[in-house]
Every structure is written in structure tokens, then in C-alpha cells.
Amino acid sequence: MTGREVQLEPSWLAHLGKEFDQAYMQELRDFLRAEKAAGKRIFPRGSEFFSAFSHTPLADVKVVILGQDPYHGEGQAHGLCFSVQPGVKVPPSLKNIYKEINAELGLPIPTHGHLTAWASQGVLLLNSVLSVECAQAASHQGKGWERFTDKVIEVINREREGVVFLLWGSYAQRKGAIIDTERHCVLKAPHPSPLSAHRGFFRCGHFAAANHYLQGRGQAPVDWSLPAEA
């Protein structure tokens, strides 16, 4: 996995290309190859590891939602955090996200979980870890992805200004600790998981607050509704 091999969107590649030549990324590449050689199924597909960057070029980033790991169920993950492929049942955490958007903005609750419409508006849907073994939650943690996505956050923090970071849960909040709150808007709440959503995710007001902040800077708000699934 070198900078030449990875099909990373050009604006991101300009800032992240050197990471692929680092030893930790070479070790990650070797790990992924060994897992595949052992017959293990990895989600999402390799061509979708970096989908979040393809959908949201660096210059377009105005909101970052930070997840942890890809979904490990069959046919779910496609490289955008909290998002699932068309035709897949909406996961519980995403259902709670929809409920909060409905409560804040009065938008209808979508019937699908495919979030590319958000990504195309500048919402970077970034997981901390970009791959996982089928049916083995958190199986690719500690293999190097976290260092890469820390670099992603560092690049956004440095190269952009006025980005809204939605940090849900202690994991995301720790990872986002480097963000300069003088230059960016950082909103924190518990994770939308059914285990924690009632401890403060519901009624957090993040979606309305993000749009208020963006509009205050003369930017277009995010349309948090989703088109009907094709």
C-alpha cells in the first residue's frame, strides 16, 4: 500500500501521500494481505477503504462526523461511517441519529441508511479504523489505521478553517482532542448507540447548531434530509 498504489482523491493525496511510505502503513498493508491470504473476509471492499475521501474532497469539508470501526455485518460497510449500502436495514445508532434530526429540524425519518447525500455536501464521514474482519468487531484496531486517521484530522485542523466537528462518545472526543477550537466548531455529546443515546445524544442540538455555525460564516447549511432510496 504505497502512495502510488492507493487511489486516494487528489486533494487528500497531496497531504497524505507520504503516509503510505511510512513503516506503519507498510505493516498495515502486510497485515491486510495476510488476512486475505488466510481466507478472512474483510469489510468494506479494499476499493472502498478510502471512500469517505472520494465523496468529500478536502476543500469541500465543512462538517466531520467521526466514527470508530466499519460495520462488520454482511453487506453493510462501504467506507462512510454510520452509513450502510442500499437495501440494508438501518442500524440502531443511525436510527437514533435520524430521530435527533427529526426532533431538531422536523425532517422526515429516512427509510434507508445510505448517507452519500451528506458526504457530497461536505460532511466527511470518517471512521477511525477503515477495515474490519467479517463478524469480528474491532478486529483491525491497533494495526495502524488510527495513526493514519489522526493524520487526517491534523490535516483538516491545519488546512481548513470553520469546520464543524461532531464528536459523539468518549472515543471520538479523545481522538478529536487536537482540534483547535479557536478555528473550528467542536460539538460533543454521548454516542448515538442505544446504550448511551438517552444520556445526552438526544436533544444535543448538534445538527441545528452545525447549520447555524456554517450560516454564520456565510456557508450553505447541510441538508440533513435524504433522498428516497433508489
C-alpha atoms as a printed R data frame, in Angstrom:
    type eleno elety resid chain resno       x       y      z
1   ATOM     1    CA   MET     A     1   0.000   0.000  0.000
2   ATOM     2    CA   THR     A     2   2.081   2.863 -1.292
3   ATOM     3    CA   GLY     A     3   1.012   6.334 -2.305
4   ATOM     4    CA   ARG     A     4   1.234   5.199 -5.934
5   ATOM     5    CA   GLU     A     5  -0.974   2.156 -5.387
6   ATOM     6    CA   VAL     A     6  -3.761   3.831 -3.419
7   ATOM     7    CA   GLN     A     7  -6.493   5.572 -5.379
8   ATOM     8    CA   LEU     A     8  -6.914   8.493 -2.995
9   ATOM     9    CA   GLU     A     9  -8.748  11.643 -4.077
10  ATOM    10    CA   PRO     A    10  -6.057  14.109 -5.311
11  ATOM    11    CA   SER     A    11  -6.581  16.877 -2.731
12  ATOM    12    CA   TRP     A    12  -6.201  14.356  0.078
13  ATOM    13    CA   LEU     A    13  -3.326  12.553 -1.606
14  ATOM    14    CA   ALA     A    14  -1.372  15.823 -1.710
15  ATOM    15    CA   HIS     A    15  -1.362  15.921  2.101
16  ATOM    16    CA   LEU     A    16  -1.496  12.204  2.960
17  ATOM    17    CA   GLY     A    17   0.563  10.572  0.226
18  ATOM    18    CA   LYS     A    18   3.731  10.405  2.303
19  ATOM    19    CA   GLU     A    19   1.901   8.410  4.980
20  ATOM    20    CA   PHE     A    20   1.759   5.417  2.640
21  ATOM    21    CA   ASP     A    21   5.544   5.257  2.585
22  ATOM    22    CA   GLN     A    22   5.782   5.141  6.373
23  ATOM    23    CA   ALA     A    23   6.646   1.871  8.108
24  ATOM    24    CA   TYR     A    24   3.322   1.678  9.934
25  ATOM    25    CA   MET     A    25   1.383   1.734  6.672
26  ATOM    26    CA   GLN     A    26   3.626  -0.904  5.179
27  ATOM    27    CA   GLU     A    27   2.925  -3.059  8.231
28  ATOM    28    CA   LEU     A    28  -0.804  -2.424  7.826
29  ATOM    29    CA   ARG     A    29  -0.597  -3.450  4.185
30  ATOM    30    CA   ASP     A    30   1.193  -6.669  5.143
31  ATOM    31    CA   PHE     A    31  -1.417  -7.389  7.813
32  ATOM    32    CA   LEU     A    32  -4.314  -6.935  5.388
33  ATOM    33    CA   ARG     A    33  -2.645  -9.105  2.760
34  ATOM    34    CA   ALA     A    34  -2.007 -11.858  5.315
35  ATOM    35    CA   GLU     A    35  -5.625 -11.733  6.495
36  ATOM    36    CA   LYS     A    36  -6.894 -12.090  2.940
37  ATOM    37    CA   ALA     A    37  -4.405 -14.870  2.204
38  ATOM    38    CA   ALA     A    38  -5.754 -16.717  5.265
39  ATOM    39    CA   GLY     A    39  -9.218 -16.617  3.733
40  ATOM    40    CA   LYS     A    40 -10.643 -13.999  6.059
41  ATOM    41    CA   ARG     A    41 -13.338 -11.715  4.698
42  ATOM    42    CA   ILE     A    42 -12.673  -8.029  5.193
43  ATOM    43    CA   PHE     A    43 -15.202  -5.202  5.076
44  ATOM    44    CA   PRO     A    44 -15.570  -2.915  3.276
45  ATOM    45    CA   ARG     A    45 -14.022  -3.978 -0.004
46  ATOM    46    CA   GLY     A    46 -10.469  -2.742 -0.458
47  ATOM    47    CA   SER     A    47 -11.609  -0.352 -3.162
48  ATOM    48    CA   GLU     A    48 -13.890   1.296 -0.590
49  ATOM    49    CA   PHE     A    49 -11.424   1.767  2.281
50  ATOM    50    CA   PHE     A    50 -10.980   5.404  1.268
51  ATOM    51    CA   SER     A    51 -14.495   6.145  0.003
52  ATOM    52    CA   ALA     A    52 -15.043   8.942  2.535
53  ATOM    53    CA   PHE     A    53 -12.271  10.936  0.870
54  ATOM    54    CA   SER     A    54 -13.595  10.326 -2.639
55  ATOM    55    CA   HIS     A    55 -17.028  11.652 -1.704
56  ATOM    56    CA   THR     A    56 -15.683  14.658  0.229
57  ATOM    57    CA   PRO     A    57 -12.554  16.386 -1.125
58  ATOM    58    CA   LEU     A    58 -10.517  18.344  1.408
59  ATOM    59    CA   ALA     A    59 -11.594  21.766  0.141
60  ATOM    60    CA   ASP     A    60 -15.262  20.765  0.497
61  ATOM    61    CA   VAL     A    61 -15.081  19.588  4.115
62  ATOM    62    CA   LYS     A    62 -17.353  21.637  6.352
63  ATOM    63    CA   VAL     A    63 -18.562  19.003  8.830
64  ATOM    64    CA   VAL     A    64 -16.712  15.951 10.192
65  ATOM    65    CA   ILE     A    65 -18.585  13.086 11.824
66  ATOM    66    CA   LEU     A    66 -16.121  10.760 13.495
67  ATOM    67    CA   GLY     A    67 -16.931   7.074 13.875
68  ATOM    68    CA   GLN     A    68 -14.859   4.202 15.183
69  ATOM    69    CA   ASP     A    69 -14.961   0.989 13.104
70  ATOM    70    CA   PRO     A    70 -16.766  -0.119  9.956
71  ATOM    71    CA   TYR     A    71 -19.851  -2.277 10.360
72  ATOM    72    CA   HIS     A    72 -18.801  -5.921 10.424
73  ATOM    73    CA   GLY     A    73 -22.063  -7.430  9.149
74  ATOM    74    CA   GLU     A    74 -22.622  -8.798  5.678
75  ATOM    75    CA   GLY     A    75 -23.110  -6.133  3.024
76  ATOM    76    CA   GLN     A    76 -23.202  -3.178  5.407
77  ATOM    77    CA   ALA     A    77 -19.954  -1.176  5.255
78  ATOM    78    CA   HIS     A    78 -18.972   0.866  2.211
79  ATOM    79    CA   GLY     A    79 -16.399   3.284  3.611
80  ATOM    80    CA   LEU     A    80 -18.562   6.015  5.199
81  ATOM    81    CA   CYS     A    81 -19.074   5.987  8.965
82  ATOM    82    CA   PHE     A    82 -22.632   5.252 10.147
83  ATOM    83    CA   SER     A    83 -23.685   4.648  6.507
84  ATOM    84    CA   VAL     A    84 -24.786   1.322  5.022
85  ATOM    85    CA   GLN     A    85 -25.200   0.148  1.479
86  ATOM    86    CA   PRO     A    86 -28.548   0.493 -0.281
87  ATOM    87    CA   GLY     A    87 -31.091  -2.141  0.669
88  ATOM    88    CA   VAL     A    88 -29.528  -2.809  4.086
89  ATOM    89    CA   LYS     A    89 -31.534  -2.353  7.276
90  ATOM    90    CA   VAL     A    90 -30.842   0.928  9.078
91  ATOM    91    CA   PRO     A    91 -28.541   0.202 12.068
92  ATOM    92    CA   PRO     A    92 -29.666   1.245 15.582
93  ATOM    93    CA   SER     A    93 -27.207   4.135 16.040
94  ATOM    94    CA   LEU     A    94 -28.194   5.634 12.709
95  ATOM    95    CA   LYS     A    95 -31.865   5.301 13.642
96  ATOM    96    CA   ASN     A    96 -31.128   7.429 16.696
97  ATOM    97    CA   ILE     A    97 -29.292   9.986 14.559
98  ATOM    98    CA   TYR     A    98 -32.382  10.222 12.375
99  ATOM    99    CA   LYS     A    99 -34.607  10.641 15.438
100 ATOM   100    CA   GLU     A   100 -32.475  13.541 16.641
101 ATOM   101    CA   ILE     A   101 -32.528  15.230 13.226
102 ATOM   102    CA   ASN     A   102 -36.309  14.842 13.172
103 ATOM   103    CA   ALA     A   103 -36.629  16.332 16.657
104 ATOM   104    CA   GLU     A   104 -34.370  19.282 15.854
105 ATOM   105    CA   LEU     A   105 -35.319  20.127 12.296
106 ATOM   106    CA   GLY     A   106 -38.644  18.388 11.692
107 ATOM   107    CA   LEU     A   107 -37.258  16.431  8.750
108 ATOM   108    CA   PRO     A   108 -38.840  13.075  7.897
109 ATOM   109    CA   ILE     A   109 -37.052   9.965  9.144
110 ATOM   110    CA   PRO     A   110 -35.416   8.215  6.172
111 ATOM   111    CA   THR     A   111 -36.218   4.607  5.332
112 ATOM   112    CA   HIS     A   112 -32.636   3.754  4.334
113 ATOM   113    CA   GLY     A   113 -29.136   4.275  5.708
114 ATOM   114    CA   HIS     A   114 -27.160   5.340  2.638
115 ATOM   115    CA   LEU     A   115 -25.520   8.666  3.548
116 ATOM   116    CA   THR     A   116 -23.706   9.651  0.365
117 ATOM   117    CA   ALA     A   117 -26.013  12.672  0.013
118 ATOM   118    CA   TRP     A   118 -24.480  14.075  3.195
119 ATOM   119    CA   ALA     A   119 -20.934  13.298  2.046
120 ATOM   120    CA   SER     A   120 -21.456  15.090 -1.262
121 ATOM   121    CA   GLN     A   121 -22.400  18.252  0.652
122 ATOM   122    CA   GLY     A   122 -19.124  18.348  2.581
123 ATOM   123    CA   VAL     A   123 -19.846  16.032  5.513
124 ATOM   124    CA   LEU     A   124 -16.744  13.854  5.941
125 ATOM   125    CA   LEU     A   125 -17.986  10.553  7.358
126 ATOM   126    CA   LEU     A   126 -14.706   9.315  8.810
127 ATOM   127    CA   ASN     A   127 -14.143   6.131 10.755
128 ATOM   128    CA   SER     A   128 -11.023   5.915 12.922
129 ATOM   129    CA   VAL     A   129 -10.351   2.387 11.643
130 ATOM   130    CA   LEU     A   130 -11.034   1.748  7.959
131 ATOM   131    CA   SER     A   131 -11.388  -2.034  7.821
132 ATOM   132    CA   VAL     A   132 -12.715  -4.948  9.868
133 ATOM   133    CA   GLU     A   133 -12.988  -8.726  9.647
134 ATOM   134    CA   CYS     A   134 -16.429 -10.149  8.958
135 ATOM   135    CA   ALA     A   135 -18.357 -10.717 12.193
136 ATOM   136    CA   GLN     A   136 -15.346  -9.719 14.327
137 ATOM   137    CA   ALA     A   137 -15.973  -6.296 15.829
138 ATOM   138    CA   ALA     A   138 -12.898  -4.111 16.381
139 ATOM   139    CA   SER     A   139 -10.655  -6.794 14.855
140 ATOM   140    CA   HIS     A   140  -8.466  -4.299 12.975
141 ATOM   141    CA   GLN     A   141  -7.928  -1.859 15.801
142 ATOM   142    CA   GLY     A   142  -4.314  -1.162 16.692
143 ATOM   143    CA   LYS     A   143  -2.994  -2.146 13.258
144 ATOM   144    CA   GLY     A   144  -2.157   1.354 12.015
145 ATOM   145    CA   TRP     A   145  -5.397   2.869 10.773
146 ATOM   146    CA   GLU     A   146  -5.723   5.070 13.862
147 ATOM   147    CA   ARG     A   147  -2.404   6.764 13.138
148 ATOM   148    CA   PHE     A   148  -3.500   7.435  9.558
149 ATOM   149    CA   THR     A   149  -6.841   8.938 10.571
150 ATOM   150    CA   ASP     A   150  -5.143  11.010 13.275
151 ATOM   151    CA   LYS     A   151  -3.159  12.499 10.399
152 ATOM   152    CA   VAL     A   152  -6.410  13.167  8.524
153 ATOM   153    CA   ILE     A   153  -7.739  15.168 11.480
154 ATOM   154    CA   GLU     A   154  -4.425  17.004 11.749
155 ATOM   155    CA   VAL     A   155  -4.634  17.975  8.062
156 ATOM   156    CA   ILE     A   156  -8.204  19.274  8.387
157 ATOM   157    CA   ASN     A   157  -7.300  21.154 11.558
158 ATOM   158    CA   ARG     A   158  -4.362  22.832  9.836
159 ATOM   159    CA   GLU     A   159  -5.537  23.329  6.253
160 ATOM   160    CA   ARG     A   160  -9.189  24.247  6.776
161 ATOM   161    CA   GLU     A   161 -10.977  26.800  8.904
162 ATOM   162    CA   GLY     A   162 -14.514  26.875 10.270
163 ATOM   163    CA   VAL     A   163 -15.153  23.124 10.148
164 ATOM   164    CA   VAL     A   164 -17.779  21.644 12.468
165 ATOM   165    CA   PHE     A   165 -16.592  18.501 14.249
166 ATOM   166    CA   LEU     A   166 -19.344  16.276 15.676
167 ATOM   167    CA   LEU     A   167 -17.674  14.158 18.349
168 ATOM   168    CA   TRP     A   168 -20.053  11.575 19.772
169 ATOM   169    CA   GLY     A   169 -18.800   9.393 22.595
170 ATOM   170    CA   SER     A   170 -15.575   9.354 24.566
171 ATOM   171    CA   TYR     A   171 -13.591   7.611 21.820
172 ATOM   172    CA   ALA     A   172 -14.306  10.318 19.248
173 ATOM   173    CA   GLN     A   173 -13.729  13.043 21.810
174 ATOM   174    CA   ARG     A   174 -10.290  11.702 22.701
175 ATOM   175    CA   LYS     A   175  -9.371  11.432 19.040
176 ATOM   176    CA   GLY     A   176 -10.524  14.988 18.404
177 ATOM   177    CA   ALA     A   177  -8.577  16.480 21.299
178 ATOM   178    CA   ILE     A   178  -6.031  18.065 18.921
179 ATOM   179    CA   ILE     A   179  -8.634  20.223 17.168
180 ATOM   180    CA   ASP     A   180  -8.097  23.978 17.534
181 ATOM   181    CA   THR     A   181 -11.384  25.217 18.982
182 ATOM   182    CA   GLU     A   182 -10.456  28.803 18.112
183 ATOM   183    CA   ARG     A   183 -10.532  27.960 14.393
184 ATOM   184    CA   HIS     A   184 -13.190  25.256 14.328
185 ATOM   185    CA   CYS     A   185 -16.508  24.408 15.981
186 ATOM   186    CA   VAL     A   186 -16.340  21.294 18.173
187 ATOM   187    CA   LEU     A   187 -19.633  19.810 19.372
188 ATOM   188    CA   LYS     A   188 -19.588  16.931 21.871
189 ATOM   189    CA   ALA     A   189 -22.296  14.515 23.007
190 ATOM   190    CA   PRO     A   190 -22.676  10.882 24.067
191 ATOM   191    CA   HIS     A   191 -22.653   8.279 21.300
192 ATOM   192    CA   PRO     A   192 -25.972   7.672 19.482
193 ATOM   193    CA   SER     A   193 -25.830   3.968 20.331
194 ATOM   194    CA   PRO     A   194 -28.966   2.641 22.063
195 ATOM   195    CA   LEU     A   195 -26.731   2.080 25.110
196 ATOM   196    CA   SER     A   196 -25.911   5.781 25.502
197 ATOM   197    CA   ALA     A   197 -28.188   7.935 23.341
198 ATOM   198    CA   HIS     A   198 -30.530   8.680 26.247
199 ATOM   199    CA   ARG     A   199 -27.617  10.067 28.287
200 ATOM   200    CA   GLY     A   200 -27.414  13.212 26.201
201 ATOM   201    CA   PHE     A   201 -27.274  12.471 22.495
202 ATOM   202    CA   PHE     A   202 -30.986  13.028 22.244
203 ATOM   203    CA   ARG     A   203 -31.669  16.776 22.453
204 ATOM   204    CA   CYS     A   204 -27.985  17.582 21.829
205 ATOM   205    CA   GLY     A   205 -28.991  20.042 19.104
206 ATOM   206    CA   HIS     A   206 -25.907  19.310 17.008
207 ATOM   207    CA   PHE     A   207 -27.492  19.350 13.566
208 ATOM   208    CA   ALA     A   208 -29.201  22.699 14.020
209 ATOM   209    CA   ALA     A   209 -26.078  24.079 15.738
210 ATOM   210    CA   ALA     A   210 -23.839  22.942 12.880
211 ATOM   211    CA   ASN     A   211 -26.013  24.689 10.323
212 ATOM   212    CA   HIS     A   212 -26.255  27.832 12.449
213 ATOM   213    CA   TYR     A   213 -22.468  27.983 12.679
214 ATOM   214    CA   LEU     A   214 -21.992  27.394  8.935
215 ATOM   215    CA   GLN     A   215 -24.555  30.030  8.010
216 ATOM   216    CA   GLY     A   216 -22.895  32.466 10.397
217 ATOM   217    CA   ARG     A   217 -19.737  32.057  8.334
218 ATOM   218    CA   GLY     A   218 -21.592  32.610  5.065
219 ATOM   219    CA   GLN     A   219 -21.648  28.940  4.085
220 ATOM   220    CA   ALA     A   220 -24.589  26.894  2.891
221 ATOM   221    CA   PRO     A   221 -26.160  24.744  5.610
222 ATOM   222    CA   VAL     A   222 -26.222  20.975  5.282
223 ATOM   223    CA   ASP     A   223 -29.478  19.494  4.046
224 ATOM   224    CA   TRP     A   224 -29.779  16.688  6.605
225 ATOM   225    CA   SER     A   225 -32.710  15.114  4.778
226 ATOM   226    CA   LEU     A   226 -32.008  12.195  2.442
227 ATOM   227    CA   PRO     A   227 -33.494  11.424 -0.961
228 ATOM   228    CA   ALA     A   228 -35.660   8.345 -1.291
229 ATOM   229    CA   GLU     A   229 -33.506   5.285 -1.832
230 ATOM   230    CA   ALA     A   230 -33.107   4.274 -5.468
